[in-house]
Short mmCIF file of C-alpha atoms in Angstrom, two decimals:
data_model
loop_
_atom_site.label_atom_id
_atom_site.label_comp_id
_atom_site.label_asym_id
_atom_site.label_seq_id
_atom_site.Cartn_x
_atom_site.Cartn_y
_atom_site.Cartn_z
CA UNK A 1 161.28 -99.83 128.40
CA UNK A 2 158.80 -99.04 125.63
CA UNK A 3 159.08 -101.01 122.42
CA UNK A 4 160.84 -99.20 119.57
CA UNK A 5 157.66 -98.98 117.56
CA UNK A 6 156.57 -96.07 115.38
CA UNK A 7 155.16 -93.19 117.38
CA UNK A 8 151.47 -92.47 116.86
CA UNK A 9 149.57 -89.30 117.54
CA UNK A 10 145.90 -89.42 118.50
CA UNK A 11 143.48 -86.63 119.26
CA UNK A 12 139.88 -87.13 120.26
CA UNK A 13 137.55 -84.20 119.90
CA UNK A 14 134.38 -85.74 121.35
CA UNK A 15 133.27 -83.96 124.49
CA UNK A 16 131.88 -86.50 126.95
CA UNK A 17 131.26 -84.29 129.97
CA UNK A 18 129.90 -80.76 130.08
CA UNK A 19 132.75 -79.91 132.44
CA UNK A 20 135.20 -80.40 129.57
CA UNK A 21 133.96 -77.14 128.08
CA UNK A 22 135.36 -75.12 130.97
CA UNK A 23 138.82 -76.40 130.13
CA UNK A 24 138.50 -75.03 126.63
CA UNK A 25 137.09 -71.63 127.52
CA UNK A 26 139.32 -68.84 126.20
CA UNK A 27 142.11 -71.27 125.34
CA UNK A 28 145.23 -69.53 124.01
CA UNK A 29 146.29 -71.43 120.87
CA UNK A 30 149.37 -69.21 120.72
CA UNK A 31 151.03 -71.46 123.31
CA UNK A 32 151.80 -73.93 120.50
CA UNK A 33 154.89 -72.63 118.61
CA UNK A 34 153.48 -73.48 115.15
CA UNK A 35 150.83 -70.75 115.61
CA UNK A 36 153.57 -68.12 115.55
CA UNK A 37 153.17 -68.38 111.76
CA UNK A 38 149.65 -66.94 112.01
CA UNK A 39 148.86 -63.25 112.37
CA UNK A 40 146.94 -61.94 115.38
CA UNK A 41 143.96 -61.33 113.09
CA UNK A 42 144.01 -64.98 111.97
CA UNK A 43 144.36 -66.26 115.53
CA UNK A 44 141.28 -64.33 116.65
CA UNK A 45 139.16 -66.17 114.07
CA UNK A 46 140.17 -69.69 115.17
CA UNK A 47 137.44 -71.78 116.79
CA UNK A 48 138.94 -75.30 116.45
CA UNK A 49 142.54 -76.44 116.09
CA UNK A 50 144.77 -79.49 116.07
CA UNK A 51 148.57 -79.47 116.16
CA UNK A 52 150.20 -82.71 115.02
CA UNK A 53 153.26 -84.22 113.35
CA UNK A 54 156.50 -85.78 114.63
CA UNK A 55 157.78 -82.33 115.64
CA UNK A 56 154.48 -80.51 116.17
CA UNK A 57 155.05 -78.83 112.82
CA UNK A 58 151.63 -79.32 111.22
CA UNK A 59 148.36 -77.67 112.15
CA UNK A 60 144.76 -77.75 110.98
CA UNK A 61 142.30 -75.16 112.19
CA UNK A 62 138.72 -74.08 111.54
CA UNK A 63 137.52 -70.48 111.78
CA UNK A 64 134.30 -68.94 113.08
CA UNK A 65 132.97 -69.14 109.51
CA UNK A 66 133.66 -72.91 109.33
CA UNK A 67 136.52 -72.39 106.90
CA UNK A 68 139.35 -74.92 107.32
CA UNK A 69 143.02 -74.02 106.94
CA UNK A 70 146.30 -75.94 107.26
CA UNK A 71 149.98 -75.06 107.40
CA UNK A 72 153.28 -76.74 108.20
CA UNK A 73 155.80 -79.22 106.82
CA UNK A 74 153.21 -81.45 105.08
CA UNK A 75 154.88 -84.85 105.59
CA UNK A 76 153.27 -87.51 103.35
CA UNK A 77 150.75 -84.91 102.15
CA UNK A 78 149.15 -84.82 105.61
CA UNK A 79 147.95 -81.24 105.10
CA UNK A 80 145.60 -82.37 102.34
CA UNK A 81 146.56 -79.52 100.00
CA UNK A 82 147.00 -81.75 96.94
CA UNK A 83 150.80 -81.87 97.06
CA UNK A 84 153.67 -82.55 99.46
CA UNK A 85 154.99 -78.99 99.59
CA UNK A 86 155.45 -77.38 102.98
CA UNK A 87 153.81 -74.04 103.63
CA UNK A 88 154.26 -71.27 106.18
CA UNK A 89 151.15 -69.52 104.87
CA UNK A 90 147.72 -70.92 105.83
CA UNK A 91 146.18 -72.89 102.94
CA UNK A 92 142.41 -73.32 102.63
CA UNK A 93 140.97 -76.87 102.45
CA UNK A 94 137.92 -76.32 100.27
CA UNK A 95 136.69 -79.92 100.69
CA UNK A 96 136.15 -79.43 104.41
CA UNK A 97 134.98 -75.81 104.46
CA UNK A 98 131.44 -75.57 105.78
CA UNK A 99 131.51 -79.20 106.98
CA UNK A 100 131.77 -78.41 110.72
CA UNK A 101 134.46 -80.76 112.04
CA UNK A 102 133.23 -82.75 115.04
CA UNK A 103 136.27 -84.92 115.82
CA UNK A 104 139.80 -85.36 114.49
CA UNK A 105 142.63 -87.83 115.02
CA UNK A 106 145.98 -88.55 113.40
CA UNK A 107 148.67 -91.22 113.16
CA UNK A 108 152.44 -91.14 112.92
CA UNK A 109 152.76 -91.16 109.11
CA UNK A 110 151.02 -88.88 109.63
CA UNK A 111 147.57 -89.73 108.35
CA UNK A 112 144.49 -87.73 109.37
CA UNK A 113 140.92 -88.86 110.04
CA UNK A 114 138.06 -86.45 110.69
CA UNK A 115 134.34 -86.77 111.17
CA UNK A 116 131.90 -83.96 110.52
CA UNK A 117 128.80 -82.85 112.39
CA UNK A 118 126.80 -84.86 109.83
CA UNK A 119 128.75 -88.02 110.72
CA UNK A 120 130.79 -88.20 107.48
CA UNK A 121 134.38 -89.49 107.62
CA UNK A 122 137.25 -87.95 105.63
CA UNK A 123 140.85 -89.21 105.50
CA UNK A 124 144.13 -88.14 103.90
CA UNK A 125 147.90 -88.38 104.29
CA UNK A 126 150.14 -91.44 104.76
CA UNK A 127 148.59 -94.68 103.47
CA UNK A 128 151.31 -97.34 103.21
CA UNK A 129 149.23 -99.64 105.45
CA UNK A 130 145.76 -98.76 104.06
CA UNK A 131 145.07 -96.59 107.11
CA UNK A 132 142.98 -94.23 104.96
CA UNK A 133 140.38 -96.96 104.47
CA UNK A 134 140.02 -96.43 100.71
CA UNK A 135 141.20 -99.93 99.71
CA UNK A 136 144.59 -98.74 98.38
CA UNK A 137 148.07 -98.06 99.71
CA UNK A 138 148.50 -94.80 97.80
CA UNK A 139 149.05 -91.69 99.88
CA UNK A 140 146.03 -89.38 99.93
CA UNK A 141 146.94 -85.81 99.03
CA UNK A 142 143.43 -84.39 99.52
CA UNK A 143 140.62 -85.22 101.97
CA UNK A 144 138.40 -88.00 100.59
CA UNK A 145 135.22 -89.36 102.13
CA UNK A 146 135.31 -92.93 103.43
CA UNK A 147 131.96 -94.60 102.82
CA UNK A 148 132.65 -98.33 102.44
CA UNK A 149 130.70 -100.17 105.15
CA UNK A 150 129.81 -96.79 106.71
CA UNK A 151 126.83 -95.95 104.50
CA UNK A 152 123.92 -94.70 106.62
CA UNK A 153 126.20 -94.70 109.65
CA UNK A 154 126.77 -91.50 111.62
CA UNK A 155 130.30 -91.46 113.00
CA UNK A 156 130.63 -89.51 116.25
CA UNK A 157 134.24 -90.23 117.29
CA UNK A 158 137.49 -91.14 115.55
CA UNK A 159 140.82 -92.45 116.88
CA UNK A 160 144.12 -93.24 115.18
CA UNK A 161 146.98 -95.48 116.15
CA UNK A 162 150.39 -95.30 114.57
CA UNK A 163 149.10 -96.66 111.24
CA UNK A 164 145.56 -97.82 111.92
CA UNK A 165 142.23 -96.03 112.25
CA UNK A 166 139.08 -96.57 114.26
CA UNK A 167 135.65 -94.90 114.38
CA UNK A 168 132.62 -95.05 116.67
CA UNK A 169 129.10 -94.70 115.29
CA UNK A 170 126.07 -93.12 116.92
CA UNK A 171 124.55 -96.57 117.47
CA UNK A 172 127.60 -97.77 119.40
CA UNK A 173 129.36 -99.78 116.69
CA UNK A 174 133.15 -99.73 116.27
CA UNK A 175 134.89 -99.97 112.87
CA UNK A 176 138.65 -100.30 112.29
CA UNK A 177 141.09 -100.53 109.39
CA UNK A 178 144.76 -100.21 108.43
CA UNK A 179 147.92 -101.70 109.92
CA UNK A 180 147.25 -104.95 111.78
CA UNK A 181 150.60 -106.58 112.56
CA UNK A 182 149.64 -106.98 116.24
CA UNK A 183 145.90 -107.49 115.88
CA UNK A 184 145.07 -103.81 116.48
CA UNK A 185 142.22 -103.92 113.92
CA UNK A 186 140.56 -106.65 115.99
CA UNK A 187 139.78 -108.95 113.07
CA UNK A 188 141.33 -112.05 114.63
CA UNK A 189 144.26 -112.09 112.15
CA UNK A 190 147.38 -110.02 111.54
CA UNK A 191 146.57 -109.15 107.91
CA UNK A 192 146.22 -105.44 107.15
CA UNK A 193 142.64 -104.26 106.72
CA UNK A 194 142.17 -102.04 103.58
CA UNK A 195 138.60 -100.85 104.27
CA UNK A 196 136.48 -100.23 107.39
CA UNK A 197 135.50 -103.46 109.12
CA UNK A 198 133.21 -103.70 112.11
CA UNK A 199 134.93 -104.92 115.26
CA UNK A 200 132.81 -107.76 116.60
CA UNK A 201 133.78 -110.77 118.76
CA UNK A 202 133.07 -109.70 122.36
CA UNK A 203 131.81 -106.30 121.12
CA UNK A 204 129.12 -107.88 118.90
CA UNK A 205 126.22 -107.11 121.19
CA UNK A 206 127.77 -104.23 123.13
CA UNK A 207 127.14 -100.50 122.69
CA UNK A 208 130.43 -98.60 122.76
CA UNK A 209 130.51 -95.03 124.09
CA UNK A 210 134.22 -94.14 123.83
CA UNK A 211 137.24 -95.35 121.83
CA UNK A 212 140.99 -94.78 121.93
CA UNK A 213 144.11 -96.07 120.17
CA UNK A 214 147.61 -96.62 121.42
CA UNK A 215 150.38 -96.83 118.85
CA UNK A 216 149.44 -100.41 117.96
CA UNK A 217 146.54 -101.22 120.25
CA UNK A 218 142.86 -100.31 120.44
CA UNK A 219 140.33 -99.84 123.24
CA UNK A 220 136.62 -99.27 123.68
CA UNK A 221 134.48 -98.37 126.68
CA UNK A 222 130.95 -99.77 126.51
CA UNK A 223 127.82 -98.31 128.07
CA UNK A 224 127.92 -100.48 131.21
CA UNK A 225 131.44 -99.19 132.02
CA UNK A 226 133.41 -102.24 130.88
CA UNK A 227 136.65 -101.76 128.90
CA UNK A 228 137.57 -103.96 125.94
CA UNK A 229 141.10 -104.03 124.53
CA UNK A 230 143.00 -105.60 121.61
CA UNK A 231 146.27 -105.36 119.70
CA UNK A 232 149.86 -104.91 120.84
CA UNK A 233 150.59 -105.65 124.51
CA UNK A 234 154.39 -105.78 124.81
CA UNK A 235 154.38 -103.24 127.67
CA UNK A 236 151.24 -104.49 129.38
CA UNK A 237 149.23 -101.59 127.93
CA UNK A 238 146.14 -103.79 127.49
CA UNK A 239 145.89 -104.27 131.27
CA UNK A 240 145.29 -108.00 130.99
CA UNK A 241 148.09 -109.04 133.35
CA UNK A 242 150.23 -110.37 130.50
CA UNK A 243 152.41 -109.14 127.64
CA UNK A 244 150.92 -111.19 124.81
CA UNK A 245 149.19 -109.52 121.87
CA UNK A 246 145.40 -109.81 121.60
CA UNK A 247 143.92 -110.19 118.06
CA UNK A 248 140.28 -109.73 119.15
CA UNK A 249 138.56 -107.60 121.84
CA UNK A 250 138.99 -108.85 125.39
CA UNK A 251 137.40 -107.43 128.55
CA UNK A 252 139.74 -106.18 131.28
CA UNK A 253 138.70 -108.48 134.10
CA UNK A 254 140.72 -106.59 136.70
CA UNK A 255 138.25 -103.68 136.37
CA UNK A 256 135.31 -105.88 137.39
CA UNK A 257 132.87 -103.81 139.46
CA UNK A 258 134.45 -100.52 138.34
CA UNK A 259 132.43 -98.41 135.94
CA UNK A 260 134.77 -96.65 133.48
CA UNK A 261 133.61 -93.51 131.67
CA UNK A 262 136.61 -92.70 129.52
CA UNK A 263 139.90 -94.17 128.28
CA UNK A 264 143.03 -92.34 127.04
CA UNK A 265 146.10 -93.90 125.46
CA UNK A 266 149.64 -92.57 125.56
CA UNK A 267 152.66 -93.79 123.63
CA UNK A 268 152.60 -97.14 125.40
CA UNK A 269 150.47 -96.59 128.49
CA UNK A 270 146.77 -96.33 129.28
CA UNK A 271 144.64 -94.17 131.60
CA UNK A 272 140.97 -94.66 132.51
CA UNK A 273 138.55 -92.45 134.43
CA UNK A 274 135.72 -93.98 136.44
CA UNK A 275 132.24 -92.66 137.13
CA UNK A 276 133.35 -91.90 140.70
CA UNK A 277 136.19 -89.69 139.52
CA UNK A 278 138.92 -92.25 140.20
CA UNK A 279 141.93 -92.74 137.94
CA UNK A 280 143.64 -96.00 136.98
CA UNK A 281 146.74 -96.49 134.84
CA UNK A 282 148.78 -99.34 133.35
CA UNK A 283 151.38 -100.14 130.71
CA UNK A 284 154.84 -98.64 130.08
CA UNK A 285 156.28 -96.55 132.89
CA UNK A 286 159.92 -95.79 132.15
CA UNK A 287 159.24 -92.03 132.53
CA UNK A 288 156.78 -92.31 135.43
CA UNK A 289 153.83 -91.79 133.10
CA UNK A 290 151.60 -94.06 135.19
CA UNK A 291 151.94 -91.72 138.18
CA UNK A 292 152.42 -94.60 140.61
CA UNK A 293 155.59 -93.23 142.22
CA UNK A 294 158.00 -95.57 140.43
CA UNK A 295 159.20 -96.45 136.91
CA UNK A 296 158.08 -100.07 136.77
CA UNK A 297 155.77 -101.22 133.97
CA UNK A 298 152.33 -102.32 135.14
CA UNK A 299 150.28 -104.96 133.32
CA UNK A 300 147.24 -104.63 135.60
CA UNK A 301 145.22 -101.44 136.29
CA UNK A 302 146.76 -99.53 139.21
CA UNK A 303 144.98 -96.72 141.10
CA UNK A 304 146.56 -93.27 140.77
CA UNK A 305 146.06 -90.70 143.52
CA UNK A 306 145.51 -87.18 142.24
CA UNK A 307 144.98 -84.86 145.19
CA UNK A 308 141.92 -85.79 147.27
CA UNK A 309 139.55 -84.29 144.73
CA UNK A 310 137.43 -85.99 142.12
CA UNK A 311 139.08 -86.25 138.69
CA UNK A 312 136.87 -85.03 135.82
CA UNK A 313 139.30 -85.27 132.89
CA UNK A 314 142.25 -87.41 131.82
CA UNK A 315 144.67 -86.70 128.99
CA UNK A 316 147.39 -88.59 127.15
CA UNK A 317 148.71 -88.41 123.62
CA UNK A 318 150.64 -90.86 121.50
CA UNK A 319 153.60 -88.68 120.66
CA UNK A 320 154.78 -88.29 124.27
CA UNK A 321 155.08 -90.26 127.50
CA UNK A 322 153.09 -87.55 129.28
CA UNK A 323 149.89 -87.79 131.34
CA UNK A 324 147.59 -85.09 132.69
CA UNK A 325 144.39 -84.81 134.70
CA UNK A 326 142.00 -82.13 135.88
CA UNK A 327 140.06 -82.24 139.14
CA UNK A 328 136.59 -80.99 139.96
CA UNK A 329 138.18 -78.09 141.82
CA UNK A 330 139.89 -76.97 138.61
CA UNK A 331 143.40 -78.12 139.48
CA UNK A 332 145.52 -79.51 136.62
CA UNK A 333 148.17 -82.16 137.27
CA UNK A 334 150.87 -83.60 135.03
CA UNK A 335 153.31 -86.50 135.26
CA UNK A 336 155.53 -88.68 133.08
CA UNK A 337 158.01 -87.15 130.65
CA UNK A 338 157.74 -83.38 131.11
CA UNK A 339 160.31 -81.34 129.18
CA UNK A 340 162.84 -84.16 129.52
CA UNK A 341 162.26 -84.75 133.21
CA UNK A 342 160.66 -87.88 134.63
CA UNK A 343 157.85 -86.94 137.00
CA UNK A 344 156.72 -90.14 138.73
CA UNK A 345 153.80 -88.70 140.73
CA UNK A 346 151.02 -86.28 139.66
CA UNK A 347 152.43 -82.76 139.95
CA UNK A 348 150.16 -79.74 140.53
CA UNK A 349 150.57 -77.10 137.80
CA UNK A 350 149.39 -73.51 137.44
CA UNK A 351 147.52 -74.36 134.22
CA UNK A 352 143.77 -73.96 133.80
CA UNK A 353 143.38 -76.86 131.35
CA UNK A 354 145.14 -80.10 130.43
CA UNK A 355 145.74 -78.84 126.89
CA UNK A 356 148.34 -76.39 128.24
CA UNK A 357 150.35 -79.30 129.68
CA UNK A 358 150.92 -80.66 126.17
CA UNK A 359 151.61 -77.22 124.70
CA UNK A 360 154.26 -76.39 127.29
CA UNK A 361 155.68 -79.70 128.55
CA UNK A 362 155.14 -82.42 125.95
CA UNK A 363 157.78 -83.17 123.33
CA UNK A 364 156.77 -82.47 120.62
CA UNK A 365 154.27 -79.72 121.40
CA UNK A 366 151.12 -81.26 119.92
CA UNK A 367 147.46 -81.36 120.99
CA UNK A 368 145.94 -84.41 122.66
CA UNK A 369 142.45 -83.58 121.38
CA UNK A 370 140.73 -81.29 118.90
CA UNK A 371 140.81 -77.92 120.60
CA UNK A 372 137.60 -75.91 120.77
CA UNK A 373 138.25 -72.22 121.28
CA UNK A 374 135.28 -70.20 122.46
CA UNK A 375 135.22 -66.51 121.49
CA UNK A 376 136.17 -64.27 124.40
CA UNK A 377 133.22 -61.88 124.58
CA UNK A 378 134.10 -60.61 128.05
CA UNK A 379 134.86 -56.89 128.12
CA UNK A 380 137.41 -55.43 130.50
CA UNK A 381 136.62 -52.21 132.37
CA UNK A 382 138.71 -50.26 129.86
CA UNK A 383 136.95 -51.88 126.91
CA UNK A 384 133.54 -51.16 128.44
CA UNK A 385 134.38 -47.49 128.97
CA UNK A 386 135.65 -47.17 125.41
CA UNK A 387 132.44 -48.70 124.11
CA UNK A 388 130.28 -46.19 126.04
CA UNK A 389 131.97 -43.05 124.71
CA UNK A 390 129.51 -40.86 122.78
CA UNK A 391 126.67 -43.25 123.56
CA UNK A 392 123.41 -41.23 123.86
CA UNK A 393 121.63 -44.17 125.54
CA UNK A 394 123.76 -44.06 128.69
CA UNK A 395 125.18 -40.49 128.69
CA UNK A 396 123.98 -37.82 131.14
CA UNK A 397 125.80 -34.85 129.58
CA UNK A 398 126.15 -33.43 126.08
CA UNK A 399 128.77 -31.01 124.72
CA UNK A 400 127.61 -28.86 121.81
CA UNK A 401 130.58 -28.08 119.57
CA UNK A 402 130.29 -26.58 116.07
CA UNK A 403 126.62 -27.51 116.08
CA UNK A 404 127.29 -31.19 116.88
CA UNK A 405 126.66 -33.14 120.10
CA UNK A 406 129.22 -35.28 121.96
CA UNK A 407 127.63 -37.57 124.58
CA UNK A 408 129.57 -38.23 127.80
CA UNK A 409 129.19 -39.27 131.44
CA UNK A 410 129.73 -36.70 134.18
CA UNK A 411 131.14 -39.11 136.73
CA UNK A 412 133.85 -40.36 134.37
CA UNK A 413 134.87 -36.84 133.38
CA UNK A 414 135.18 -35.85 137.04
CA UNK A 415 137.27 -38.93 137.80
CA UNK A 416 139.58 -38.46 134.82
CA UNK A 417 140.08 -34.68 134.61
CA UNK A 418 140.73 -32.00 137.25
CA UNK A 419 139.19 -29.34 134.99
CA UNK A 420 135.86 -31.16 134.84
CA UNK A 421 135.99 -32.03 138.50
CA UNK A 422 135.87 -28.34 139.31
CA UNK A 423 133.27 -27.19 136.76
CA UNK A 424 130.85 -30.12 137.08
CA UNK A 425 130.64 -30.44 140.87
CA UNK A 426 127.76 -27.98 141.26
CA UNK A 427 126.55 -28.03 137.67
CA UNK A 428 123.22 -29.66 136.87
CA UNK A 429 123.22 -28.72 133.19
CA UNK A 430 122.83 -31.56 130.73
CA UNK A 431 124.18 -29.51 127.78
CA UNK A 432 127.40 -27.47 127.72
CA UNK A 433 128.32 -25.31 124.73
CA UNK A 434 132.00 -25.20 123.72
CA UNK A 435 133.37 -22.58 121.29
CA UNK A 436 137.08 -22.39 122.17
CA UNK A 437 138.02 -25.53 120.24
CA UNK A 438 136.92 -27.31 117.07
CA UNK A 439 134.61 -30.33 117.10
CA UNK A 440 137.42 -32.70 115.96
CA UNK A 441 139.78 -31.49 118.67
CA UNK A 442 137.28 -31.48 121.52
CA UNK A 443 135.86 -34.87 120.57
CA UNK A 444 139.41 -36.29 120.50
CA UNK A 445 140.01 -34.87 123.98
CA UNK A 446 136.84 -36.38 125.44
CA UNK A 447 137.56 -39.71 123.75
CA UNK A 448 141.05 -39.66 125.26
CA UNK A 449 139.47 -39.54 128.72
CA UNK A 450 137.69 -42.81 127.89
CA UNK A 451 140.51 -44.61 126.06
CA UNK A 452 143.90 -43.14 127.10
CA UNK A 453 144.81 -42.83 123.41
CA UNK A 454 144.44 -40.40 120.52
CA UNK A 455 144.09 -40.83 116.78
CA UNK A 456 144.41 -37.53 114.92
CA UNK A 457 146.13 -36.05 111.88
CA UNK A 458 149.02 -33.68 112.80
CA UNK A 459 147.09 -30.48 112.10
CA UNK A 460 144.39 -31.48 114.60
CA UNK A 461 147.01 -32.79 117.02
CA UNK A 462 148.34 -29.23 117.18
CA UNK A 463 144.90 -28.02 118.27
CA UNK A 464 144.71 -30.82 120.82
CA UNK A 465 148.14 -29.81 122.08
CA UNK A 466 146.72 -26.32 122.66
CA UNK A 467 143.82 -27.84 124.60
CA UNK A 468 146.10 -30.10 126.64
CA UNK A 469 148.22 -27.08 127.56
CA UNK A 470 145.11 -25.07 128.54
CA UNK A 471 143.70 -27.92 130.69
CA UNK A 472 147.16 -28.84 132.07
CA UNK A 473 146.83 -32.43 130.85
CA UNK A 474 150.53 -33.30 130.74
CA UNK A 475 150.14 -36.91 129.56
CA UNK A 476 147.86 -35.82 126.72
CA UNK A 477 150.40 -33.16 125.85
CA UNK A 478 153.08 -35.84 125.47
CA UNK A 479 150.80 -37.99 123.30
CA UNK A 480 150.14 -35.01 121.02
CA UNK A 481 153.84 -34.32 120.70
CA UNK A 482 154.46 -37.97 119.85
CA UNK A 483 151.77 -37.87 117.14
CA UNK A 484 153.22 -34.70 115.66
CA UNK A 485 156.76 -36.10 115.63
CA UNK A 486 155.59 -39.16 113.72
CA UNK A 487 153.90 -36.96 111.10
CA UNK A 488 156.58 -34.33 110.45
CA UNK A 489 157.79 -33.68 106.91
CA UNK A 490 159.52 -30.84 105.02
CA UNK A 491 156.20 -29.21 104.07
CA UNK A 492 154.74 -28.98 107.59
CA UNK A 493 157.95 -28.70 109.65
CA UNK A 494 157.77 -24.90 110.10
CA UNK A 495 154.07 -25.01 111.04
CA UNK A 496 154.79 -27.69 113.63
CA UNK A 497 157.78 -25.74 114.96
CA UNK A 498 155.55 -22.66 115.32
CA UNK A 499 152.96 -24.67 117.25
CA UNK A 500 155.63 -26.13 119.56
CA UNK A 501 156.91 -22.64 120.39
CA UNK A 502 153.36 -21.30 120.90
CA UNK A 503 152.35 -24.07 123.29
CA UNK A 504 155.71 -24.20 125.11
CA UNK A 505 156.35 -27.81 124.12
CA UNK A 506 160.11 -27.66 124.52
CA UNK A 507 160.86 -31.26 123.56
CA UNK A 508 158.74 -30.96 120.41
CA UNK A 509 160.31 -27.60 119.60
CA UNK A 510 163.80 -29.09 119.74
CA UNK A 511 162.70 -32.06 117.61
CA UNK A 512 161.15 -29.82 114.93
CA UNK A 513 164.17 -27.52 114.94
CA UNK A 514 166.58 -30.42 114.42
CA UNK A 515 164.39 -31.73 111.59
CA UNK A 516 164.45 -28.33 109.89
CA UNK A 517 168.25 -28.12 110.20
CA UNK A 518 168.71 -31.63 108.78
CA UNK A 519 166.44 -30.77 105.81
CA UNK A 520 167.33 -27.09 105.62
CA UNK A 521 167.57 -26.71 101.83
CA UNK A 522 164.10 -28.11 101.18
CA UNK A 523 162.47 -26.53 104.26
CA UNK A 524 163.64 -22.99 103.32
CA UNK A 525 161.93 -23.36 99.94
CA UNK A 526 158.48 -24.16 101.39
CA UNK A 527 155.52 -21.79 101.69
CA UNK A 528 155.58 -22.24 105.44
CA UNK A 529 159.11 -20.84 105.67
CA UNK A 530 158.21 -17.88 103.39
CA UNK A 531 155.23 -17.00 105.61
CA UNK A 532 157.06 -17.58 108.89
CA UNK A 533 156.39 -15.17 111.77
CA UNK A 534 159.07 -12.47 111.93
CA UNK A 535 160.12 -13.11 115.53
CA UNK A 536 160.13 -16.87 115.01
CA UNK A 537 162.21 -16.48 111.83
CA UNK A 538 164.68 -14.26 113.65
CA UNK A 539 165.06 -16.76 116.48
CA UNK A 540 165.31 -19.67 114.02
CA UNK A 541 168.14 -18.03 112.03
CA UNK A 542 169.98 -17.10 115.22
CA UNK A 543 169.75 -20.61 116.66
CA UNK A 544 170.63 -22.21 113.31
CA UNK A 545 173.74 -20.03 113.10
CA UNK A 546 174.85 -21.13 116.57
CA UNK A 547 174.76 -24.78 115.49
CA UNK A 548 176.68 -24.01 112.28
CA UNK A 549 173.83 -24.54 109.83
CA UNK A 550 174.97 -21.76 107.49
CA UNK A 551 178.67 -22.61 107.31
CA UNK A 552 180.11 -23.33 103.87
#
């Protein structure tokens, strides 16, 4: 079983392969419950996001304008808002706005570490073990830049363990700091490290290309495909064939001859992806998170079979015993602890990306990496048609109404309306004059044919109701009646009742009549009632009497 150590949460935002981008295309952030606190308008603006915290109750996101917002429970000040108050309203982080976040990771305190596109590092949140790298143990309530030993260094990737932090620079150097009880900082001792310190030993002359942290262990992949590991090893998560802790980096000898491209750490297990698309796993396995078909811990790398296809992405996150992978064919698999069940072999899902596995099956529902949400600029057929209404560049027919042109497309009108199908079949005119209806009404009708909706004030909706009756457009007639019902008041009730009678809209007529009866005293004092048509007034009084409207 896994050691009862504090849970850590790590998210790596660095995109190693171009194929990773396809997994992020049109990602629906709404699958994470915390985003239910955001409006649809806010969700549409999100371009990056990270959900974290012991219950998935904190979130940081960046918008298309590079503004950064946070919301949630704010444990240990991890939202960076300057206090420890929770918030259900998005709060702006001015320090990070305009910085363009490149990578983000978080621990179990939680503490948060981000790097910007310029390679700057900012930290905030829990700091009891100096995991913020500022030389103190005071919690950080706002994002502060970490510069000690990182001056003139461009950081391209960050990773957090439970209470330690690690960064990778553009020149392949690895720096670590924070909690070090098991050697996870790689300094050769177990003393906590208050500021960034370069990890040397076996990594001294190596160029690292990828880093990851388990809850109390650390790993780095170097450019020749070797994997170096250090820190806690009680579950065999270092892959060294033993369970002893490692205070300095050590190469995994069992991977000799295998070129690793990427490493991912779960709660107490490890996954690696090779350059040939093969997957290996080791460490804790009490929930089947290694995908080996059993629940036995593994201290050496073990091959994991995922379909017969090449694996292009692996995913694990510190807060859950869950693993996921995506194949070249686009299939997404999951295994380990999935909604309380132990899945001991890779299971094919219906998801399009590994991120969805953690949104829907991990407990808590957090993100395993910094999400990148691309704007969905694809237009559906309906959206394309709506966009082309009254577009003179593509139209082949113009209606002239009240001296104004309305640009339309003959083929669409013939498809959508029986009236136009009959009059346009043998008509080569490119301009048709219309005098029976007003410009507002006729334009609304033509737009309806493109959009299936109307947006009119009630007085124009009455005119459109007349048109719908004339053209025998029954659905449009119902939409007009619905619009009129929503706009009825004491002042216009008689006018609307008159229109309903005129255009034989029986349902609307009954609705308007009932409204007049329920507001009889006020309605009978309006100008509309005083100017009511004689026959309509006679019928109104007769019907009102039958329903007892004039009884004392």
